[in-house]
Tab-separated table of C-alpha atoms in Angstrom:
chain	number	residue	atom	x	y	z
A	8	MET	CA	-189.282	9.280	-43.829
A	9	ASN	CA	-186.200	9.662	-46.047
A	10	ASN	CA	-187.331	10.455	-49.584
A	11	HIS	CA	-189.897	12.625	-48.635
A	12	ASP	CA	-190.360	15.983	-50.961
A	13	GLU	CA	-190.289	18.880	-48.401
A	14	ARG	CA	-193.286	20.161	-50.431
A	15	THR	CA	-195.571	17.538	-49.962
A	16	LEU	CA	-197.853	17.808	-47.075
A	17	LEU	CA	-199.962	14.306	-47.510
A	18	GLU	CA	-199.208	11.476	-49.164
A	19	VAL	CA	-201.635	8.574	-49.617
A	20	ASN	CA	-200.819	5.630	-51.619
A	21	GLY	CA	-202.941	2.642	-52.247
A	22	LEU	CA	-205.235	3.270	-50.108
A	23	THR	CA	-207.821	0.591	-49.593
A	24	LYS	CA	-210.494	0.170	-47.249
A	25	SER	CA	-213.528	-2.509	-47.682
A	26	TYR	CA	-217.164	-2.764	-46.320
A	27	LEU	CA	-219.827	-4.960	-46.966
A	28	ASP	CA	-221.731	-2.962	-49.550
A	29	PHE	CA	-218.498	-0.276	-50.170
A	30	GLN	CA	-215.052	-0.404	-51.541
A	31	LEU	CA	-212.626	2.406	-51.449
A	32	ARG	CA	-209.983	1.191	-54.166
A	33	ASP	CA	-206.345	1.824	-54.242
A	34	VAL	CA	-206.782	5.584	-53.566
A	35	ASN	CA	-203.789	7.820	-54.273
A	36	ILE	CA	-203.104	11.589	-53.498
A	37	GLN	CA	-200.705	14.102	-52.988
A	38	VAL	CA	-201.559	17.101	-51.161
A	39	PRO	CA	-198.701	19.993	-52.032
A	40	ALA	CA	-197.868	22.925	-49.293
A	41	GLY	CA	-199.698	26.050	-50.051
A	42	THR	CA	-202.428	24.620	-51.884
A	43	ILE	CA	-206.203	23.818	-51.122
A	44	MET	CA	-207.005	20.573	-52.367
A	45	GLY	CA	-210.868	20.166	-52.994
A	46	PHE	CA	-211.930	16.562	-52.483
A	47	LEU	CA	-215.498	16.163	-54.452
A	48	GLY	CA	-217.464	13.332	-54.609
A	49	ARG	CA	-221.362	12.425	-54.337
A	50	ASN	CA	-222.898	11.260	-51.730
A	51	GLY	CA	-221.258	7.909	-50.146
A	52	ALA	CA	-218.468	8.027	-52.892
A	53	GLY	CA	-215.792	7.693	-50.050
A	54	LYS	CA	-214.918	11.161	-49.057
A	55	SER	CA	-215.539	10.278	-45.356
A	56	THR	CA	-213.846	6.991	-45.565
A	57	MET	CA	-211.044	8.255	-46.489
A	58	MET	CA	-210.633	11.334	-44.155
A	59	LYS	CA	-211.173	8.974	-41.580
A	60	ALA	CA	-208.529	6.466	-42.858
A	61	ILE	CA	-205.717	9.196	-42.720
A	62	MET	CA	-206.759	9.908	-39.029
A	63	ASP	CA	-206.383	6.271	-38.280
A	64	LEU	CA	-210.110	6.660	-36.940
A	65	ILE	CA	-210.672	3.721	-39.042
A	66	LYS	CA	-208.500	0.788	-39.723
A	67	ARG	CA	-207.464	0.741	-43.360
A	68	ASP	CA	-207.230	-2.630	-45.090
A	69	GLU	CA	-204.019	-1.710	-47.052
A	70	GLY	CA	-202.124	1.466	-48.469
A	71	ASP	CA	-199.407	3.751	-46.892
A	72	ILE	CA	-200.358	7.252	-45.318
A	73	ARG	CA	-197.452	9.839	-44.774
A	74	VAL	CA	-198.258	13.047	-43.535
A	75	LEU	CA	-195.357	15.521	-43.679
A	76	GLY	CA	-193.151	12.355	-44.451
A	77	MET	CA	-194.250	10.805	-41.475
A	78	SER	CA	-196.249	7.708	-41.409
A	79	MET	CA	-199.362	6.741	-39.936
A	80	PRO	CA	-200.353	5.359	-37.543
A	81	GLU	CA	-196.956	4.716	-36.797
A	82	GLU	CA	-196.069	8.080	-35.592
A	83	GLU	CA	-199.656	9.163	-35.022
A	84	VAL	CA	-198.618	10.961	-31.825
A	85	ALA	CA	-196.112	13.474	-33.682
A	86	VAL	CA	-198.610	13.531	-37.113
A	87	LYS	CA	-201.714	14.924	-34.941
A	88	GLU	CA	-199.185	17.415	-33.778
A	89	GLN	CA	-199.547	18.964	-37.287
A	90	VAL	CA	-202.673	17.971	-38.330
A	91	GLY	CA	-206.196	19.782	-37.756
A	92	TYR	CA	-209.339	17.671	-38.137
A	93	VAL	CA	-212.881	18.420	-38.808
A	94	GLY	CA	-215.395	15.962	-39.206
A	95	ASP	CA	-218.654	15.552	-41.219
A	96	THR	CA	-220.159	16.045	-37.625
A	97	PRO	CA	-218.477	18.400	-35.075
A	98	LEU	CA	-216.739	16.055	-32.660
A	99	LEU	CA	-217.367	18.634	-29.578
A	100	ASN	CA	-218.484	17.321	-26.199
A	101	ASN	CA	-222.276	18.874	-26.267
A	102	ALA	CA	-222.273	19.079	-22.557
A	103	TRP	CA	-218.985	21.490	-22.547
A	104	THR	CA	-218.858	24.752	-22.850
A	105	MET	CA	-216.280	25.929	-25.871
A	106	GLU	CA	-214.053	27.586	-22.996
A	107	ARG	CA	-213.567	23.945	-21.095
A	108	THR	CA	-213.307	22.086	-24.728
A	109	LEU	CA	-210.396	24.853	-25.409
A	110	SER	CA	-209.040	24.509	-21.815
A	111	PHE	CA	-208.943	20.753	-22.248
A	112	ALA	CA	-207.224	20.681	-25.888
A	113	ARG	CA	-204.401	22.889	-25.276
A	114	HIS	CA	-202.800	20.273	-22.722
A	115	PHE	CA	-202.017	18.211	-25.823
A	116	TYR	CA	-200.464	20.530	-28.380
A	117	PRO	CA	-196.984	22.132	-27.414
A	118	ASN	CA	-197.418	24.644	-30.150
A	119	TRP	CA	-201.031	25.888	-29.367
A	120	ASP	CA	-201.196	29.638	-30.195
A	121	GLN	CA	-203.511	31.037	-27.674
A	122	GLU	CA	-203.601	34.056	-29.523
A	123	ALA	CA	-204.911	32.654	-32.780
A	124	VAL	CA	-207.559	31.401	-30.768
A	125	ASP	CA	-208.665	34.681	-29.394
A	126	ARG	CA	-208.660	36.038	-32.397
A	127	ASN	CA	-210.739	33.788	-34.416
A	128	LEU	CA	-212.979	33.686	-31.670
A	129	GLU	CA	-213.533	36.993	-32.005
A	130	ARG	CA	-213.830	36.899	-35.637
A	131	PHE	CA	-216.432	34.159	-35.570
A	132	GLN	CA	-218.032	35.627	-32.477
A	133	VAL	CA	-218.162	32.203	-30.679
A	134	PRO	CA	-219.651	32.306	-27.515
A	135	PHE	CA	-216.902	31.205	-24.755
A	136	ASP	CA	-219.325	30.031	-22.471
A	137	LYS	CA	-222.430	28.581	-23.766
A	138	LYS	CA	-222.723	25.140	-23.799
A	139	ILE	CA	-221.855	23.265	-27.293
A	140	SER	CA	-225.296	21.947	-27.496
A	141	GLU	CA	-226.684	25.244	-27.280
A	142	LEU	CA	-224.745	26.656	-30.263
A	143	SER	CA	-226.290	26.634	-34.067
A	144	LYS	CA	-224.793	24.243	-36.590
A	145	GLY	CA	-222.846	27.036	-38.307
A	146	MET	CA	-221.505	27.773	-34.818
A	147	LYS	CA	-220.550	23.884	-34.312
A	148	VAL	CA	-218.180	23.989	-37.341
A	149	LYS	CA	-217.066	27.270	-36.499
A	150	ALA	CA	-216.077	26.231	-33.155
A	151	SER	CA	-214.550	23.299	-34.567
A	152	LEU	CA	-212.516	24.795	-37.080
A	153	ILE	CA	-211.321	27.501	-34.315
A	154	LEU	CA	-210.034	24.138	-32.409
A	155	ALA	CA	-208.732	22.443	-35.398
A	156	MET	CA	-206.680	25.471	-35.920
A	157	ALA	CA	-205.489	26.430	-32.708
A	158	HIS	CA	-202.239	24.563	-33.017
A	159	GLN	CA	-201.013	26.110	-36.046
A	160	PRO	CA	-201.183	22.696	-37.752
A	161	LYS	CA	-199.360	22.283	-40.933
A	162	LEU	CA	-202.294	20.198	-42.579
A	163	LEU	CA	-206.079	20.783	-42.215
A	164	LEU	CA	-208.499	17.988	-42.932
A	165	LEU	CA	-211.731	19.058	-43.529
A	166	ASP	CA	-214.746	16.583	-43.986
A	167	GLU	CA	-217.732	18.253	-45.753
A	168	PRO	CA	-217.492	21.313	-43.242
A	169	THR	CA	-219.560	23.698	-44.969
A	170	SER	CA	-222.477	21.530	-45.945
A	171	GLY	CA	-225.816	22.570	-44.303
A	172	LEU	CA	-224.650	25.966	-43.814
A	173	ASP	CA	-226.023	29.165	-44.669
A	174	PRO	CA	-224.175	30.999	-47.965
A	175	VAL	CA	-222.551	34.003	-44.758
A	176	VAL	CA	-221.198	30.977	-42.625
A	177	ARG	CA	-220.045	29.275	-45.817
A	178	THR	CA	-218.253	32.012	-46.944
A	179	GLU	CA	-216.311	33.255	-43.487
A	180	VAL	CA	-215.349	29.749	-43.552
A	181	LEU	CA	-213.995	29.814	-47.014
A	182	GLU	CA	-212.363	32.907	-46.228
A	183	LEU	CA	-210.625	31.676	-42.936
A	184	LEU	CA	-209.476	28.718	-44.852
A	185	LEU	CA	-207.775	31.390	-47.422
A	186	ASP	CA	-206.340	32.856	-44.822
A	187	PHE	CA	-204.544	29.819	-43.353
A	188	VAL	CA	-203.087	28.927	-46.565
A	189	GLN	CA	-201.245	32.447	-46.950
A	190	ASP	CA	-198.413	30.434	-45.437
A	191	GLU	CA	-197.370	28.752	-47.706
A	192	SER	CA	-195.900	25.959	-45.736
A	193	ARG	CA	-199.637	24.765	-44.918
A	194	GLY	CA	-202.024	23.150	-46.855
A	195	VAL	CA	-205.915	22.005	-46.566
A	196	LEU	CA	-207.565	19.154	-47.665
A	197	PHE	CA	-211.326	20.066	-48.208
A	198	SER	CA	-213.839	17.441	-48.891
A	199	SER	CA	-217.405	18.467	-50.329
A	200	HIS	CA	-220.113	17.676	-52.645
A	201	ILE	CA	-220.605	21.601	-53.206
A	202	THR	CA	-218.728	22.057	-56.076
A	203	SER	CA	-219.049	26.322	-56.095
A	204	ASP	CA	-217.192	25.902	-52.793
A	205	VAL	CA	-214.468	23.848	-54.132
A	206	GLU	CA	-214.222	26.395	-57.088
A	207	LYS	CA	-213.730	29.150	-55.374
A	208	ILE	CA	-211.077	28.677	-53.097
A	209	ALA	CA	-209.348	25.121	-54.483
A	210	ASP	CA	-206.325	25.248	-56.214
A	211	TRP	CA	-206.407	21.309	-56.773
A	212	VAL	CA	-209.405	19.122	-57.596
A	213	THR	CA	-209.649	15.676	-56.987
A	214	VAL	CA	-212.738	13.742	-57.653
A	215	ILE	CA	-213.723	10.186	-56.159
A	216	ASN	CA	-216.700	8.376	-57.329
A	217	ASP	CA	-217.832	4.827	-55.766
A	218	GLY	CA	-214.304	4.429	-53.948
A	219	GLU	CA	-211.898	5.170	-56.620
A	220	ILE	CA	-210.347	8.429	-57.462
A	221	LEU	CA	-211.287	9.567	-61.192
A	222	PHE	CA	-208.482	12.354	-61.278
A	223	SER	CA	-206.567	14.819	-59.128
A	224	GLU	CA	-205.049	17.527	-60.889
A	225	ASP	CA	-204.563	21.367	-60.567
A	226	LYS	CA	-208.013	22.897	-60.872
A	227	GLU	CA	-207.035	25.345	-63.734
A	228	SER	CA	-205.304	22.901	-65.986
A	229	LEU	CA	-208.588	20.825	-65.483
A	230	LEU	CA	-210.857	23.125	-66.686
A	231	ASP	CA	-208.581	24.018	-69.810
A	232	ARG	CA	-208.392	20.697	-70.803
A	233	TYR	CA	-211.981	19.846	-70.344
A	234	ARG	CA	-214.171	21.821	-73.288
A	235	ARG	CA	-217.722	21.356	-74.067
A	236	ILE	CA	-217.895	21.595	-77.939
A	237	VAL	CA	-220.695	22.722	-80.095
A	238	ILE	CA	-220.552	21.956	-83.857
A	239	PRO	CA	-223.817	24.260	-85.486
A	240	GLY	CA	-225.533	22.700	-88.369
A	241	ASN	CA	-225.306	19.688	-90.158
A	242	GLY	CA	-221.841	19.678	-91.059
A	243	GLY	CA	-220.373	18.775	-87.865
A	244	GLY	CA	-220.378	15.136	-88.503
A	245	LYS	CA	-216.509	14.641	-89.419
A	246	ALA	CA	-215.700	16.642	-86.165
A	247	VAL	CA	-218.204	14.312	-84.076
A	248	GLU	CA	-216.596	11.229	-85.466
A	249	THR	CA	-213.211	12.044	-83.771
A	250	PRO	CA	-212.378	9.911	-80.732
A	251	LEU	CA	-211.487	13.012	-79.117
A	252	LEU	CA	-215.329	13.992	-78.472
A	253	PHE	CA	-217.247	11.914	-75.693
A	254	ASN	CA	-221.260	12.521	-74.925
A	255	CYS	CA	-221.923	13.409	-78.086
A	256	GLN	CA	-225.567	14.273	-78.885
A	257	SER	CA	-227.536	16.138	-81.658
A	258	THR	CA	-229.210	19.088	-80.694
A	259	MET	CA	-231.855	21.359	-82.760
A	260	GLY	CA	-228.752	23.630	-83.758
A	261	GLY	CA	-226.474	20.736	-84.461
A	262	TYR	CA	-224.021	18.555	-82.025
A	263	VAL	CA	-222.658	19.028	-78.535
A	264	GLY	CA	-220.222	16.911	-77.561
A	265	TYR	CA	-217.323	17.205	-74.672
A	266	THR	CA	-213.413	16.539	-75.135
A	267	ASP	CA	-211.023	15.783	-72.058
A	268	ARG	CA	-208.132	17.139	-74.726
A	269	PHE	CA	-209.025	20.564	-75.949
A	270	ASP	CA	-205.494	21.231	-76.927
A	271	ARG	CA	-205.433	18.354	-79.148
A	272	PHE	CA	-208.797	18.743	-80.461
A	273	GLN	CA	-207.960	22.346	-81.819
A	274	LYS	CA	-205.437	21.166	-83.849
A	275	VAL	CA	-207.615	18.034	-85.797
A	276	ALA	CA	-210.851	19.722	-85.502
A	277	SER	CA	-211.868	20.903	-88.971
A	278	GLY	CA	-214.949	22.961	-89.796
A	279	LYS	CA	-217.083	25.176	-87.642
A	280	TRP	CA	-217.311	24.558	-84.165
A	281	ARG	CA	-217.107	26.786	-80.848
A	282	SER	CA	-215.770	25.699	-77.275
A	283	GLU	CA	-217.386	26.587	-74.019
A	284	ARG	CA	-215.511	26.579	-70.648
A	285	LEU	CA	-217.296	24.145	-68.064
A	286	THR	CA	-217.670	24.980	-64.888
A	287	LEU	CA	-216.724	22.571	-62.058
A	288	GLU	CA	-220.073	21.693	-61.392
A	289	GLU	CA	-220.867	20.855	-64.819
A	290	LEU	CA	-217.565	19.049	-65.071
A	291	PHE	CA	-218.166	16.896	-61.747
A	292	VAL	CA	-221.671	16.120	-63.173
A	293	LEU	CA	-220.485	15.102	-66.575
A	294	LEU	CA	-217.628	12.966	-65.116
A	295	THR	CA	-219.282	11.533	-62.100
A	296	GLY	CA	-222.490	10.598	-64.548
A	297	ARG	CA	-220.415	9.517	-67.359
A	298	LYS	CA	-218.767	6.865	-64.792
A	299	GLY	CA	-221.993	4.790	-64.108
A	300	GLU	CA	-223.108	4.761	-67.557
B	51	MET	CA	-202.465	11.387	-19.538
B	52	ASN	CA	-203.655	13.396	-16.534
B	53	MET	CA	-205.373	15.047	-18.218
B	54	LEU	CA	-207.367	12.406	-20.052
B	55	MET	CA	-207.784	10.928	-16.740
B	56	GLN	CA	-209.243	14.101	-15.233
B	57	ARG	CA	-211.616	14.379	-18.081
B	58	GLU	CA	-212.999	10.750	-17.147
B	59	MET	CA	-213.257	11.633	-13.565
B	60	GLU	CA	-214.981	14.809	-14.035
B	61	GLY	CA	-217.832	12.907	-15.204
B	62	ASP	CA	-218.602	10.615	-12.171
B	63	VAL	CA	-219.027	14.100	-10.031
B	64	ALA	CA	-219.999	16.932	-12.122
B	65	SER	CA	-221.822	16.024	-15.190
B	66	GLY	CA	-225.396	14.173	-15.014
B	67	PHE	CA	-225.273	15.051	-11.034
B	68	GLY	CA	-228.865	16.028	-10.967
B	69	ASP	CA	-230.062	13.400	-13.411
B	70	LYS	CA	-228.237	10.735	-10.917
B	71	ALA	CA	-229.867	12.698	-8.185
B	72	VAL	CA	-233.187	12.332	-9.640
B	73	SER	CA	-232.992	8.596	-10.537
B	74	TYR	CA	-231.328	7.797	-6.766
B	75	MET	CA	-234.270	9.758	-5.446
B	76	LEU	CA	-236.757	7.982	-7.397
B	77	PHE	CA	-235.263	4.496	-6.433
B	78	GLY	CA	-235.378	5.226	-2.915
B	79	ILE	CA	-238.769	6.409	-3.206
B	80	ILE	CA	-239.609	3.044	-5.019
B	81	SER	CA	-237.865	1.106	-2.204
B	82	ILE	CA	-239.617	2.830	0.869
B	83	LEU	CA	-242.657	2.328	-0.479
B	84	LEU	CA	-242.255	-1.020	-1.215
B	85	THR	CA	-241.172	-1.561	2.274
B	86	TRP	CA	-244.146	0.379	3.360
B	87	VAL	CA	-246.651	-1.931	0.983
B	88	LEU	CA	-245.118	-5.392	1.659
B	89	GLY	CA	-243.953	-4.993	5.185
B	90	PRO	CA	-240.067	-4.509	6.476
B	91	LYS	CA	-239.332	-8.136	6.628
B	92	VAL	CA	-239.860	-8.658	3.103
B	93	THR	CA	-236.905	-5.890	2.329
B	94	GLY	CA	-235.477	-7.221	5.206
B	95	VAL	CA	-234.201	-3.979	6.616
B	96	PHE	CA	-233.980	-5.332	10.265
B	97	ASP	CA	-231.719	-8.064	9.524
B	98	ILE	CA	-228.110	-6.679	9.171
B	99	ASN	CA	-227.220	-8.895	6.640
B	100	SER	CA	-229.735	-8.586	4.678
B	101	MET	CA	-229.535	-5.025	4.802
B	102	ASN	CA	-226.105	-4.699	3.984
B	103	GLN	CA	-226.884	-7.234	0.982
B	104	LEU	CA	-229.157	-4.406	-0.329
B	105	VAL	CA	-226.541	-1.725	0.224
B	106	SER	CA	-224.193	-3.806	-1.356
B	107	ILE	CA	-226.440	-4.439	-4.595
B	108	MET	CA	-227.304	-0.739	-4.910
B	109	CYS	CA	-223.536	0.225	-4.592
B	110	LEU	CA	-222.940	-2.212	-7.532
B	111	LEU	CA	-226.229	-0.886	-9.409
B	112	ILE	CA	-224.885	2.693	-9.070
B	113	THR	CA	-221.580	2.068	-9.800
B	114	VAL	CA	-222.269	0.225	-13.130
B	115	SER	CA	-224.857	2.978	-14.184
B	116	SER	CA	-222.201	5.585	-13.327
B	117	MET	CA	-219.800	3.652	-15.756
B	118	SER	CA	-222.320	3.032	-18.467
B	119	SER	CA	-223.846	6.201	-18.475
B	120	LYS	CA	-220.473	7.646	-19.123
B	121	LEU	CA	-219.725	5.450	-21.950
B	122	GLU	CA	-222.740	6.289	-23.413
B	123	GLU	CA	-222.673	9.811	-23.043
B	124	ASP	CA	-219.137	9.502	-24.717
B	125	HIS	CA	-220.682	7.661	-27.487
B	126	ALA	CA	-223.359	10.001	-28.007
B	127	ASN	CA	-220.874	12.951	-28.612
B	128	ARG	CA	-218.677	11.310	-30.565
B	129	GLN	CA	-215.734	12.081	-27.698
B	130	LEU	CA	-213.792	8.714	-28.520
B	131	SER	CA	-213.336	10.237	-32.257
B	132	PHE	CA	-212.542	13.456	-30.297
B	133	LEU	CA	-209.928	12.092	-28.494
B	134	GLN	CA	-208.567	10.080	-31.272
B	135	THR	CA	-207.867	13.540	-33.249
B	136	LEU	CA	-205.675	14.620	-30.569
B	137	PRO	CA	-201.988	13.938	-30.477
B	138	VAL	CA	-202.151	10.980	-28.140
B	139	SER	CA	-202.000	6.969	-28.845
B	140	LYS	CA	-204.976	5.263	-29.411
B	141	ARG	CA	-203.365	2.729	-26.638
B	142	GLN	CA	-203.185	5.677	-23.809
B	143	ILE	CA	-207.020	6.101	-24.278
B	144	VAL	CA	-208.083	2.520	-23.902
B	145	HIS	CA	-205.251	2.261	-21.050
B	146	VAL	CA	-207.329	5.730	-19.288
B	147	LYS	CA	-210.645	4.194	-20.016
B	148	PHE	CA	-209.035	0.728	-18.372
B	149	GLN	CA	-207.835	2.781	-15.361
B	150	HIS	CA	-211.052	4.642	-14.792
B	151	LEU	CA	-213.135	1.572	-14.977
B	152	LEU	CA	-210.423	0.138	-12.307
B	153	LEU	CA	-210.917	3.554	-10.114
B	154	ASN	CA	-214.392	3.155	-10.125
B	155	GLY	CA	-214.111	-0.763	-9.114
B	156	CYS	CA	-211.724	0.269	-6.143
B	157	LEU	CA	-213.933	3.388	-5.211
B	158	MET	CA	-216.983	0.837	-5.001
B	159	PHE	CA	-214.918	-1.098	-2.940
B	160	VAL	CA	-213.767	1.132	-0.194
B	161	TRP	CA	-217.221	3.067	-0.239
B	162	LEU	CA	-219.027	-0.296	0.447
B	163	SER	CA	-216.425	-1.624	3.255
B	164	VAL	CA	-217.110	1.616	5.135
B	165	VAL	CA	-220.713	1.922	4.814
B	166	THR	CA	-220.952	-1.927	5.759
B	167	SER	CA	-218.386	-1.913	8.555
B	168	VAL	CA	-220.475	1.139	10.212
B	169	ASN	CA	-223.289	-0.621	9.733
B	170	LEU	CA	-221.756	-3.858	11.311
B	171	PHE	CA	-220.278	-1.846	14.109
B	172	ILE	CA	-223.754	0.349	14.742
B	173	SER	CA	-225.530	-3.266	15.338
B	174	LYS	CA	-222.878	-4.258	17.320
B	175	SER	CA	-222.089	-7.879	15.092
B	176	TRP	CA	-218.617	-6.953	13.336
B	177	THR	CA	-216.903	-10.268	12.779
B	178	LEU	CA	-214.756	-11.063	10.431
B	179	GLU	CA	-217.122	-13.519	9.347
B	180	SER	CA	-220.054	-11.242	8.766
B	181	TRP	CA	-217.794	-8.667	7.145
B	182	ILE	CA	-216.286	-11.076	4.526
B	183	GLN	CA	-219.736	-12.504	3.764
B	184	VAL	CA	-220.721	-9.066	2.740
B	185	TRP	CA	-217.706	-9.328	0.203
B	186	GLY	CA	-219.187	-12.707	-0.885
B	187	PHE	CA	-222.355	-11.071	-1.981
B	188	THR	CA	-223.878	-13.849	0.318
B	189	VAL	CA	-227.172	-13.787	1.968
B	190	TYR	CA	-227.468	-17.504	3.428
B	191	ARG	CA	-224.903	-17.888	5.908
B	192	ASN	CA	-223.908	-21.433	5.162
B	193	ASN	CA	-224.364	-21.246	1.238
B	194	GLY	CA	-222.074	-18.621	0.093
B	195	PRO	CA	-218.908	-18.789	-1.154
B	196	ALA	CA	-217.402	-16.520	1.634
B	197	SER	CA	-218.897	-19.217	4.416
B	198	LEU	CA	-217.296	-22.144	1.801
B	199	PHE	CA	-213.920	-20.011	2.226
B	200	LEU	CA	-213.895	-19.385	5.886
B	201	GLU	CA	-214.928	-23.190	6.686
B	202	ARG	CA	-212.124	-24.234	4.803
B	203	LEU	CA	-210.098	-21.639	6.486
B	204	SER	CA	-211.301	-22.680	9.819
B	205	GLY	CA	-210.530	-26.354	9.260
B	206	PRO	CA	-212.924	-29.519	9.864
């Protein structure tokens, strides 16, 4: 815990985990304070595996994980006091009520904030005395979030919290996350395959495919860097030949291609062309589809 | 650590008590029916040693089923993963689980001792040998490990 940058909440270096039919390979990411990092990947790409490895719920093969400069799993107790985790399925005991769950969990956290718990219970209208098994899926996710945030963690790890939720609940959850990072010393790593959710709230985007990180960078610069280039008519041949374009296809009206170095393309491209900004979903499909080709 | 232990103990009494009561009642009714159909000698309710053995086996079954149902319930609710997200070390979680199993074993021992001793006292046949025999879970007075142990103690 020595050359740790105070602004970095989570550092994952060279994380590797092998199963018989799947391998997480050399994963490196950093989550800076004050940011929400959207962690995108297709089903089975390795998002949950990485989240679980960070929480030490599964044993990793190789790699180094540091949370707030503290090493996992060597300093797991101190780390978990600063981390809130919501798994891909809620880890709440179905036989307990929310009241029982909270009164059990509060004994483990020195920085438990009962006021924040009451506020969030009120905000989300989570029933206090109903058994967890009687709650709807959306309520269970909200209950898990309230529990994960009850001890004022510095880092929230959320493994697909919005999947399977209706748009109203999803929006509520996303708003809660935005409120959470109002305090610039906190951060969120938020895995999802719903790109619109990530596009709405994330500052950083990390994309994983087949157990490998494709890229991890600031969302705005990523969306600036990638563009769809449309070259009308038959005169676009010269532009199409440039190595700056990939996935080029001829269409009825001309050519369509993509570039990941739009700045450079602007300088070298000649003739008539126009660029279109991609949505995160289009970019995600383009890149994860491209990798497999 | 205390909270973890409390959580383990909680399941023994409160959670699933209704289910347990139903299954024990069912077990009791089946035993009575079997005794009625086959005759009291088959289940040996008139023989003190057999009765003690029956009680011991029932107690063992109840304890084992209670332990395994607690583990199953934890597994179904992904409670081991939940506990690992709390700021406690994995070593502590395993330690508490083990302590709970040990405590259950000890409670079974105490309960069984009381019940069998009472049974032996009521029937006025309490001897050290008969009491130890219960603990060797032996039916046959001269073949079980407890009687071999007693033989060794008492010499040739």
